[in-house]
Coordinates of C-alpha atoms in Angstrom, one line a residue:
X65 CA 130.0 98.3 262.5
X66 CA 130.4 100.7 259.6
X67 CA 131.8 103.4 261.9
X68 CA 134.4 100.9 263.1
X69 CA 135.6 100.3 259.5
X70 CA 136.1 104.0 258.8
X71 CA 138.6 104.1 261.7
X72 CA 140.8 101.2 260.4
X73 CA 143.7 102.9 258.7
X74 CA 144.9 100.0 256.6
X75 CA 146.1 99.7 253.0
X76 CA 143.2 99.0 250.6
X77 CA 144.2 95.5 249.3
X78 CA 144.4 94.3 252.9
X79 CA 141.1 95.9 253.7
X80 CA 139.5 94.0 250.8
X81 CA 141.2 90.7 251.8
X82 CA 140.2 91.0 255.5
X83 CA 136.9 92.8 255.1
X84 CA 135.0 90.1 257.1
X85 CA 137.5 90.3 260.0
X86 CA 136.9 94.0 260.7
X87 CA 133.2 93.3 261.3
X88 CA 133.7 90.4 263.7
X89 CA 132.8 90.9 267.4
X90 CA 136.4 90.1 268.5
X91 CA 137.7 93.1 266.5
X92 CA 135.3 95.4 268.2
X93 CA 136.5 94.1 271.6
X94 CA 140.2 94.8 270.6
X95 CA 139.3 98.3 269.7
X96 CA 137.3 98.9 272.9
X97 CA 140.0 97.4 275.0
X98 CA 142.7 99.6 273.5
X99 CA 140.6 102.7 274.0
X100 CA 139.8 101.8 277.6
X101 CA 143.5 101.2 278.4
X102 CA 144.5 104.6 276.9
X103 CA 141.8 106.3 279.0
X104 CA 143.4 104.6 282.0
X105 CA 146.7 106.3 281.1
X106 CA 148.4 103.1 280.0
X107 CA 151.1 103.5 277.4
X108 CA 150.6 101.2 274.4
X109 CA 153.1 100.4 271.7
X110 CA 153.4 100.9 268.8
X111 CA 151.7 104.3 268.4
X112 CA 148.2 104.0 267.0
X113 CA 149.2 105.2 263.5
X114 CA 151.8 102.4 263.3
X115 CA 149.7 99.4 264.5
X116 CA 149.1 98.4 260.9
X117 CA 152.5 99.6 259.6
X118 CA 153.4 96.2 258.2
X119 CA 150.2 96.1 256.2
X120 CA 150.5 99.6 254.9
X121 CA 154.1 99.1 253.7
X122 CA 153.5 95.7 252.2
X123 CA 150.2 95.4 250.2
X124 CA 148.5 92.0 250.2
X125 CA 149.3 91.3 246.5
X126 CA 153.0 92.4 247.0
X127 CA 153.9 89.9 249.8
X128 CA 156.7 87.5 248.9
X129 CA 158.1 86.5 252.3
X130 CA 156.4 86.4 255.7
X131 CA 158.5 86.7 258.9
X132 CA 156.4 86.0 261.9
X133 CA 157.2 87.5 265.3
X134 CA 155.2 87.2 268.5
X135 CA 155.0 90.6 270.3
X136 CA 155.9 94.2 269.6
X137 CA 158.9 95.5 271.5
X138 CA 157.7 96.9 274.8
X139 CA 160.3 99.5 275.4
X140 CA 159.6 103.2 274.6
X141 CA 160.4 104.1 271.0
X142 CA 161.2 100.6 269.9
X143 CA 158.1 99.3 268.3
X144 CA 157.0 100.6 264.9
X145 CA 154.7 97.9 263.6
X146 CA 157.2 95.6 261.9
X147 CA 158.3 92.4 263.5
X148 CA 162.0 92.3 264.7
X149 CA 162.5 95.9 263.4
X150 CA 163.2 99.1 265.3
X151 CA 163.1 102.8 264.1
X152 CA 166.2 104.6 263.0
X153 CA 168.2 105.8 266.0
X154 CA 167.3 102.7 268.1
X155 CA 170.0 100.1 268.5
X156 CA 169.2 96.8 266.9
X157 CA 167.9 94.3 269.6
X158 CA 169.8 91.1 270.2
X159 CA 167.5 88.9 268.0
X160 CA 167.9 91.3 265.1
X161 CA 171.7 91.3 265.5
X162 CA 171.6 87.5 265.2
X163 CA 169.4 87.8 262.1
X164 CA 172.0 90.0 260.6
X165 CA 174.7 87.5 261.5
X166 CA 172.8 84.7 259.7
X167 CA 172.3 86.8 256.6
X168 CA 176.1 87.4 256.7
X169 CA 176.5 83.6 256.8
X170 CA 174.3 83.3 253.7
X171 CA 175.8 86.3 251.9
X172 CA 179.5 87.1 252.8
X173 CA 179.2 90.5 251.1
X174 CA 176.4 91.6 253.4
X175 CA 177.5 94.6 255.5
X176 CA 176.0 94.3 259.0
X177 CA 174.2 97.6 259.4
X178 CA 174.1 99.9 262.4
X179 CA 170.4 100.5 261.7
X180 CA 167.7 98.1 262.9
X181 CA 165.0 99.6 260.6
X182 CA 163.7 96.9 258.2
X183 CA 161.4 99.2 256.2
X184 CA 163.5 98.5 253.1
X185 CA 162.5 94.8 253.5
X186 CA 158.9 95.7 253.9
X187 CA 159.0 97.8 250.7
X188 CA 160.3 94.8 248.8
X189 CA 157.5 92.4 249.9
X190 CA 158.8 91.1 253.2
X191 CA 155.7 91.1 255.4
X192 CA 157.0 91.6 259.0
X193 CA 154.0 90.4 261.0
X194 CA 153.7 90.1 264.8
X195 CA 151.0 87.8 266.1
X196 CA 150.1 90.5 268.6
X197 CA 149.9 94.0 267.1
X198 CA 150.1 95.9 270.3
X199 CA 151.6 95.6 273.8
X200 CA 151.5 97.6 277.1
X201 CA 154.7 99.5 277.9
X202 CA 157.2 97.3 279.8
X203 CA 154.8 94.3 279.9
X204 CA 155.7 91.7 277.3
X205 CA 152.8 89.5 276.1
X206 CA 150.3 91.8 277.9
X207 CA 148.0 91.8 274.9
X208 CA 148.4 88.1 274.1
X209 CA 144.7 87.5 275.0
X210 CA 143.3 90.7 273.6
X211 CA 142.0 89.0 270.4
X212 CA 144.9 90.0 268.1
X213 CA 145.7 86.3 267.4
X214 CA 142.2 85.8 265.9
X215 CA 143.0 88.6 263.5
X216 CA 146.6 87.6 262.6
X217 CA 145.6 83.9 262.2
X218 CA 143.0 85.1 259.7
X219 CA 145.8 87.2 258.0
X220 CA 148.0 84.1 257.7
X221 CA 145.1 82.0 256.4
X222 CA 144.2 84.6 253.8
X223 CA 147.8 84.8 252.5
X224 CA 148.0 81.0 252.3
X225 CA 144.7 80.6 250.6
X226 CA 144.7 83.5 248.1
X227 CA 148.4 83.7 247.2
X228 CA 150.9 81.3 245.8
X229 CA 154.6 80.7 246.2
X230 CA 155.1 82.7 249.4
X231 CA 158.0 82.0 251.8
X232 CA 157.0 81.7 255.5
X233 CA 159.8 81.9 258.1
X234 CA 158.6 80.4 261.4
X235 CA 161.3 80.8 264.0
X236 CA 160.8 79.3 267.5
X237 CA 157.9 77.2 268.9
X238 CA 155.4 80.0 269.0
X239 CA 155.8 80.9 265.3
X240 CA 155.8 77.2 264.4
X241 CA 152.5 76.7 266.1
X242 CA 151.0 78.7 263.3
X243 CA 152.1 76.2 260.7
X244 CA 148.7 74.6 260.6
X245 CA 147.3 77.8 259.0
X246 CA 149.5 77.4 255.9
X247 CA 149.2 75.2 252.9
X248 CA 152.6 73.6 252.6
X249 CA 151.9 72.4 249.0
X250 CA 151.5 76.0 247.7
X251 CA 154.2 77.7 249.8
X252 CA 157.7 77.3 251.2
X253 CA 157.6 77.0 255.0
X254 CA 161.0 77.4 256.7
X255 CA 161.3 76.5 260.4
X256 CA 164.2 76.8 262.9
X257 CA 164.9 77.9 266.5
X258 CA 164.3 81.5 267.3
X259 CA 167.1 84.1 266.7
X260 CA 167.1 85.1 270.4
X261 CA 170.5 84.8 272.1
X262 CA 168.9 81.9 274.2
X263 CA 168.3 79.7 271.1
X264 CA 170.2 81.1 268.1
X265 CA 173.1 78.6 268.6
X266 CA 170.8 75.6 268.7
X267 CA 169.9 75.9 265.0
X268 CA 169.0 79.4 263.9
X269 CA 172.6 80.0 262.9
X270 CA 173.2 78.0 259.8
X271 CA 169.5 77.6 258.8
X272 CA 170.2 79.5 255.5
X273 CA 166.7 80.8 255.4
X274 CA 167.6 84.0 253.6
X275 CA 169.3 82.2 250.8
X276 CA 166.7 79.4 250.6
X277 CA 164.0 82.1 250.4
X278 CA 165.7 83.8 247.5
X279 CA 166.4 80.6 245.7
X280 CA 162.7 79.6 246.0
X281 CA 161.5 83.1 244.8
X282 CA 163.9 83.0 241.8
X283 CA 162.8 79.4 240.9
X284 CA 159.2 80.7 240.7
X285 CA 160.0 83.8 238.6
X286 CA 159.8 86.2 241.5
X287 CA 162.3 89.0 242.1
X288 CA 164.7 88.1 245.0
X289 CA 164.9 90.1 248.2
X290 CA 167.9 92.4 248.7
X291 CA 168.5 91.8 252.4
X292 CA 171.0 94.7 252.7
X293 CA 169.5 97.3 255.1

């Protein structure tokens, strides 16, 4: 297993927090499956160097807010390892547009950006985690049973156990199904419908999660997040 650990390009504090997970049998299966699919000529998103982008941009001890997504975007050039985010030059997807609208509801001075790149959030401690860290091109949820959820569940558990006063934003039934992994006594857990156009009007709009997160952080002596992209 030591060879396997050498190949995990992940920020050091995360490597320390998750050291046991990288040696589990399921993690070897994930790696082997991805290598096999690539050999078959299957395109996988995001690119290999960006699979752990959220971890590399937001070290374990710097996390303030966790925004949990389900699957990376499956269109070419869209996924870059941050939930809900797209690289510069890619139009913000519908769910992200609705996220921006809700921030505007919370903060009227927020200027809705043309960019969908949320790297500035990640750099401030907003951990943009997808439950699945990879996907096949044009096949949503294609890696749902690959083993990633064992890993990302362990990530959520580690944050809940080893950190205090984090904000978890769980949007939609899938994200809310991860609530049992979180200690509600130690952290603020915010839930609402998903920002997708199919559900945003049934309770995502008006949830005030961005303002509630900053209020909670400030009350605990933690620097608030500047949501302006």
